[in-house]
Coordinates of C-alpha atoms in Angstrom, one line a residue:
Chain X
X1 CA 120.5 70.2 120.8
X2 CA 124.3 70.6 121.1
X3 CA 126.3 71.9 117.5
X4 CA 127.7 67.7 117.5
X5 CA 124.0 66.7 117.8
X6 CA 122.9 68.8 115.3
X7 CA 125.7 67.4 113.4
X8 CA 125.4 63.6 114.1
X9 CA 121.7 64.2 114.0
X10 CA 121.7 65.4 110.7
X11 CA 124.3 62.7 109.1
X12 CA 121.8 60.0 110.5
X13 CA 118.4 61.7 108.9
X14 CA 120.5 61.1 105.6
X15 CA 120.7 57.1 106.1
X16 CA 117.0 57.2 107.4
X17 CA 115.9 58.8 104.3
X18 CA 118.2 56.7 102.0
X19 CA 117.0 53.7 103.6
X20 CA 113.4 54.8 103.4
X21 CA 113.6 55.1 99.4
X22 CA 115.1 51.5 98.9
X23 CA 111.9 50.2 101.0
X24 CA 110.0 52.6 99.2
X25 CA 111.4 51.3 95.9
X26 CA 111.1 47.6 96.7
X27 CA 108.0 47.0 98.7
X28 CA 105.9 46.7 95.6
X29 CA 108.3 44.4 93.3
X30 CA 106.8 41.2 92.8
X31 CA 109.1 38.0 92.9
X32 CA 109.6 38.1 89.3
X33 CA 110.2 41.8 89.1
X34 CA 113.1 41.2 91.9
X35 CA 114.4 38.4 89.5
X36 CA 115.1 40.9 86.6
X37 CA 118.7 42.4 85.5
X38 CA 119.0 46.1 86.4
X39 CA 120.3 46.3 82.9
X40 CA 121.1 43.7 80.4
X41 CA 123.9 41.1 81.6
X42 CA 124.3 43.1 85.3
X43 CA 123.3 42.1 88.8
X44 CA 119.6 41.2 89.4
X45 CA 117.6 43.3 92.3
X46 CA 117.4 40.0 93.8
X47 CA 121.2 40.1 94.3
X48 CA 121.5 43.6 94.8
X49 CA 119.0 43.3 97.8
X50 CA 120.8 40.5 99.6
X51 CA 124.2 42.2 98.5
X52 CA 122.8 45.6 100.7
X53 CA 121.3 43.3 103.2
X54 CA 124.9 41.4 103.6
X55 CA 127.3 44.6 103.4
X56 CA 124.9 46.7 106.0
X57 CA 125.0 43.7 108.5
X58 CA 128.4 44.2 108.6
X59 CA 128.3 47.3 110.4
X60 CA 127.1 45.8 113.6
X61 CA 129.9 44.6 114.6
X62 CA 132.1 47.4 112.2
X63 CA 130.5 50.3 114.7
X64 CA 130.4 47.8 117.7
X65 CA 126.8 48.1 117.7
X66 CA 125.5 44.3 118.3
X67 CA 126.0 40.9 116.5
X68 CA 125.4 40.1 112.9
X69 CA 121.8 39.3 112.0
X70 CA 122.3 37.3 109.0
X71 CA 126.4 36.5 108.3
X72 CA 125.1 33.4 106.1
X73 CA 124.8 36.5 103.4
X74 CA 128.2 36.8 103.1
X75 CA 128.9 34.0 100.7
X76 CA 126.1 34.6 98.2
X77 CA 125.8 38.0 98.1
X78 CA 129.3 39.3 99.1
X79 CA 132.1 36.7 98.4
X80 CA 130.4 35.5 94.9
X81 CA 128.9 37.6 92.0
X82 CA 125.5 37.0 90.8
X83 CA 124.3 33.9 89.3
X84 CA 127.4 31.9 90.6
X85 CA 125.3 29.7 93.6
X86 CA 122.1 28.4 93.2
X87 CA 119.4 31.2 95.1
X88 CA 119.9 30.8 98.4
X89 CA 116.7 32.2 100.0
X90 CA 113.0 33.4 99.0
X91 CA 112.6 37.1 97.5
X92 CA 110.9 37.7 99.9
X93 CA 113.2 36.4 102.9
X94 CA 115.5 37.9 101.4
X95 CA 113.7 41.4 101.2
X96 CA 112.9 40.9 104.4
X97 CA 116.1 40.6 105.9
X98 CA 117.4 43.7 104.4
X99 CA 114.5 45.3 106.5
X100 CA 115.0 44.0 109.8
X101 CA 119.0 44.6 109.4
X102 CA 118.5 48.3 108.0
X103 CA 115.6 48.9 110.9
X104 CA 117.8 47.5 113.7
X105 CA 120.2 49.4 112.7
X106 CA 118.7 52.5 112.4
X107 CA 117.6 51.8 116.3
X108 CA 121.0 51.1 117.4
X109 CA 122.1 54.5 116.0
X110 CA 119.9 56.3 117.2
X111 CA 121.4 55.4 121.2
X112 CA 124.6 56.8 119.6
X113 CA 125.6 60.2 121.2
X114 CA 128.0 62.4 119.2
X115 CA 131.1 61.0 120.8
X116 CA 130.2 57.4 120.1
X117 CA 130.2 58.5 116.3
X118 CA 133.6 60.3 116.7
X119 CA 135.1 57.1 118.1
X120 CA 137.2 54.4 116.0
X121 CA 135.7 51.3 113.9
X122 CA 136.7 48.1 114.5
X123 CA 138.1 48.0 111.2
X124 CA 140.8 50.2 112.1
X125 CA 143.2 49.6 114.9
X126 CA 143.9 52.1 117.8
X127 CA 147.4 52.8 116.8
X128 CA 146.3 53.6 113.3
X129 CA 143.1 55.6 114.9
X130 CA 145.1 57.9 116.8
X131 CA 146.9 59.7 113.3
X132 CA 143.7 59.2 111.4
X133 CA 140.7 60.0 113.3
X134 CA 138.4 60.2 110.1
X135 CA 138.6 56.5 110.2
X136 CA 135.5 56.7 112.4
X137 CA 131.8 55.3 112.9
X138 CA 130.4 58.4 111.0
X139 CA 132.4 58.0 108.2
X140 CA 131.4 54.2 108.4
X141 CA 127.9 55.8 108.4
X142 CA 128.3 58.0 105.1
X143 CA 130.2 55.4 103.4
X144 CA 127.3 53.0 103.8
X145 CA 124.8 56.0 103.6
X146 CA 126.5 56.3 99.8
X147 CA 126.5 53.0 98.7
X148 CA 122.5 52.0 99.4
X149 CA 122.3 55.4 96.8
X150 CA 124.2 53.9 94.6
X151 CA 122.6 50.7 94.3
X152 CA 119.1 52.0 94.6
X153 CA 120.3 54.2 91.2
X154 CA 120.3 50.8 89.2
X155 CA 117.4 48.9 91.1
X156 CA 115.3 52.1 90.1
X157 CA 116.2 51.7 86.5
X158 CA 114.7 48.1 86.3
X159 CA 111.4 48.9 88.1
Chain G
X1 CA 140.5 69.6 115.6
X2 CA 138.2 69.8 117.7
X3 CA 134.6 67.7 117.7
X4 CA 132.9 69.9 115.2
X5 CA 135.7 70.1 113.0
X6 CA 136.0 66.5 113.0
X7 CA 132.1 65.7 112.7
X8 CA 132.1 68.1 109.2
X9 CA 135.4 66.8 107.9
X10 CA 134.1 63.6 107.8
X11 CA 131.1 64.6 105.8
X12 CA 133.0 66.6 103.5
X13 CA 135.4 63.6 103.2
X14 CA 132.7 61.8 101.9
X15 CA 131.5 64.7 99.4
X16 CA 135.2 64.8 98.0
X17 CA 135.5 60.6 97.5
X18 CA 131.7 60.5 95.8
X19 CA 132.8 63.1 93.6
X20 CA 136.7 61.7 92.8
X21 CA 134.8 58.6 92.0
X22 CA 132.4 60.1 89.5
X23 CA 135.8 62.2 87.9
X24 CA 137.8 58.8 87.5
X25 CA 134.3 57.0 85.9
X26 CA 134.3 59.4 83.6
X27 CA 137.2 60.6 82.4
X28 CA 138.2 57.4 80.3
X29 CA 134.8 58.0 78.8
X30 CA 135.0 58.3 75.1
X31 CA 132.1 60.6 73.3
X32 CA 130.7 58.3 71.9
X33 CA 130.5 56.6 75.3
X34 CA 128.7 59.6 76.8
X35 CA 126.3 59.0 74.0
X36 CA 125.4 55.4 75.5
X37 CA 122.2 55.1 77.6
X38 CA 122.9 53.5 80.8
X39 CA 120.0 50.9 80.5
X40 CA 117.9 50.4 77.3
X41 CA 115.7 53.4 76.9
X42 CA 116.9 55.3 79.6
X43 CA 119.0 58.5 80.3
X44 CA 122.6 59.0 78.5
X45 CA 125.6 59.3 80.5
X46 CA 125.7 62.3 78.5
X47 CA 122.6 63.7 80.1
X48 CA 123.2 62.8 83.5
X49 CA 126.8 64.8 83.8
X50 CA 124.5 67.8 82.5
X51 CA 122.4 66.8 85.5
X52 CA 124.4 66.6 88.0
X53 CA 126.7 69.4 86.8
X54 CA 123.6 72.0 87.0
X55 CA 121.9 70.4 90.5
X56 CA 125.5 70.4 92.0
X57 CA 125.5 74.1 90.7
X58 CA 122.7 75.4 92.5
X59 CA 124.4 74.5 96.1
X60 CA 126.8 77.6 95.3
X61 CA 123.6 80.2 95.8
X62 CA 121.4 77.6 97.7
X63 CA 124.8 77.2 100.5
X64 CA 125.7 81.1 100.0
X65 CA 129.1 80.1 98.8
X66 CA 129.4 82.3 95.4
X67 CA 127.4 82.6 92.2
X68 CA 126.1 80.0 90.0
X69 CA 128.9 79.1 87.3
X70 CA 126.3 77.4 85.0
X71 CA 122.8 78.4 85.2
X72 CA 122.1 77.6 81.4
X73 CA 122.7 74.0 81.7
X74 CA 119.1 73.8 84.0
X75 CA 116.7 74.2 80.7
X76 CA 118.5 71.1 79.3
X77 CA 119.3 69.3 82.2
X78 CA 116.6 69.6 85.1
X79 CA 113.4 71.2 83.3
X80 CA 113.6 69.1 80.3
X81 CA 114.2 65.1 79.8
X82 CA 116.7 63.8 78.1
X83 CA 116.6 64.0 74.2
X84 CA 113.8 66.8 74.6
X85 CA 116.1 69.3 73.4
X86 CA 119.4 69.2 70.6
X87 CA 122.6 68.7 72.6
X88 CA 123.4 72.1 73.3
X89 CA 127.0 71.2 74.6
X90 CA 129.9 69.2 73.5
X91 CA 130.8 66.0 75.6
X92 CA 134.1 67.5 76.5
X93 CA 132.4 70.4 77.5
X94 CA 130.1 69.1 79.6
X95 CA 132.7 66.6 81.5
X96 CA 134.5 70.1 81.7
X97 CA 131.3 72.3 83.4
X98 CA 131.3 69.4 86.1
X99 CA 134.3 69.1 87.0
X100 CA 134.4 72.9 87.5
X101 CA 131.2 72.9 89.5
X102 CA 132.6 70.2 91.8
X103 CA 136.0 71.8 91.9
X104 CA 135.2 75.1 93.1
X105 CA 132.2 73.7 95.2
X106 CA 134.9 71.9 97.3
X107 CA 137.0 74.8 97.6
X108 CA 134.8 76.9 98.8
X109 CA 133.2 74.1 100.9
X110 CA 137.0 73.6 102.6
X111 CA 136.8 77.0 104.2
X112 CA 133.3 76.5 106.1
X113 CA 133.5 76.7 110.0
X114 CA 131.8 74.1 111.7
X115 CA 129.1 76.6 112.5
X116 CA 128.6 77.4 108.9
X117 CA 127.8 73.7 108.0
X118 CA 124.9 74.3 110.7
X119 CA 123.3 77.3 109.5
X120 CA 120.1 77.3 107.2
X121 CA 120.2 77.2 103.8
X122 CA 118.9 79.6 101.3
X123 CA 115.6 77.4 100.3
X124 CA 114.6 77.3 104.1
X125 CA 113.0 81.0 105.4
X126 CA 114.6 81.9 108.8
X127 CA 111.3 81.1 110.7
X128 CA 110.9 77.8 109.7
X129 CA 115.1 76.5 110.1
X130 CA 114.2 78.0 113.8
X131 CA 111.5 75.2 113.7
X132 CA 113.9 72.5 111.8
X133 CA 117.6 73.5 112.6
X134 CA 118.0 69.8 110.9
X135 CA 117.4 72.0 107.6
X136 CA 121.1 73.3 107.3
X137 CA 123.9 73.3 105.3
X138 CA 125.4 70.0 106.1
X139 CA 122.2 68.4 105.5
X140 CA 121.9 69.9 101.7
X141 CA 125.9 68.5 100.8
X142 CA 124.9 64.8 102.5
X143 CA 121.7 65.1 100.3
X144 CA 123.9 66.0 97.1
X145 CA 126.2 63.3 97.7
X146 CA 124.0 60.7 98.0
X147 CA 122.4 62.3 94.6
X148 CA 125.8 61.8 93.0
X149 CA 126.4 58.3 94.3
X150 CA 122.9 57.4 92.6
X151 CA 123.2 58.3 89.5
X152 CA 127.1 57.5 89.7
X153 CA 125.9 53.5 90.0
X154 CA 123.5 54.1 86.9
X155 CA 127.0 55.4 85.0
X156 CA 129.0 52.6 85.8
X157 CA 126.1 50.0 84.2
X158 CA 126.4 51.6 80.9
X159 CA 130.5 51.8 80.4

């Protein structure tokens, strides 16, 4: 491997194993147990899965990597807080579609040489790309990477 | 900069946001606020800055980037649970130890070449990182910040 593979290679084992602990965390909730607050008056897991599920989908098209998988998300889970719409899906649909979103993705990047990672998001315009080029698809990549962590700290605590 | 340099930027950019984002959390914090658990029955904020303060202080020896600046906060703070022992620092103190750990880690984390950020760190022998050259550097700072990131969404549930 090349120093930048090493280096992308590396950034990407961190979001595999991230992701691996929030399946590893969840697989064996029951409905109920995905219905419960993570701590008293806060988000449910339910929410917090399709809340992950929602804001990871988003990096399809973010790091140009394929179409959305499950935009209807985006309304229950991202644009309204918890409790505000009646539940929109199953527990289980919803588990899995954080699966097959976090799994697809995880394919995608792996077709991803170092380059494509240095590259610009579509969040970020060329113009704006060329003075800033840490607006890029790795730091798309940590930034997710970080926030799965930080939600799996609070679904942990209501297991 | 050249590929490298902009591959390990990016993951240090992340390191530095995580751990602005745990400073700002916590410095409105109160001590009587570090006293609150973050969910009923669970760890105090108060324990968890001791946490993170002493596993963020073992990267100085374990990423051969200085000595330890507190090594008596891991009796307290990794080999015991919380509430096993009396509090054996002040709140302020503690907010303080962190902020120093974190502080000087990134200083001395800003002066790593691009080929330092691939090199083994000191829990991996020499034979085996010639095995798993995934087992560097960069790999123990994504692991850290995605350590600080969980317990930073515990923190923000209890404040």
């Amino acid at each position: 491997m090349t120093p930048e593979q090493i280096l992308t290679t590396t950034a990407l084992a961190s979001w595999k194993q991230v992701v691996a602990r929030l399946d590893q965390a969840l697989a064996p909730l029951s409905d109920e147990a995905l219905h419960k607050e993570v701590a008293p008056g806060r988000n449910r897991i339910y929410y917090l899965v399709g809340h992950l599920a929602a804001v990871n989908d988003r990096m399809f098209p973010m790091l140009f990597a394929g179409n959305r998988l499950h935009p209807e998300l985006d309304e229950p889970f991202l644009a309204q807080p918890d409790r505000k719409m009646p539940d929109s899906h199953s527990p289980a649909d919803l588990k899995q579609a954080l699966k097959e979103v976090n799994e697809k993705l995880t394919e995608a990047f792996e077709k991803f040489r170092p380059e494509e990672w240095l590259q610009r998001h579509s969040a970020v315009s060329e113009e704006d790309f060329a003075k800033e080029p840490l607006r890029n698809r790795l730091a798309v990549l940590t930034s997710r990477t970080n926030h799965v962590s930080f939600h799996l700290g609070q679904i942990i605590l209501a297991r």
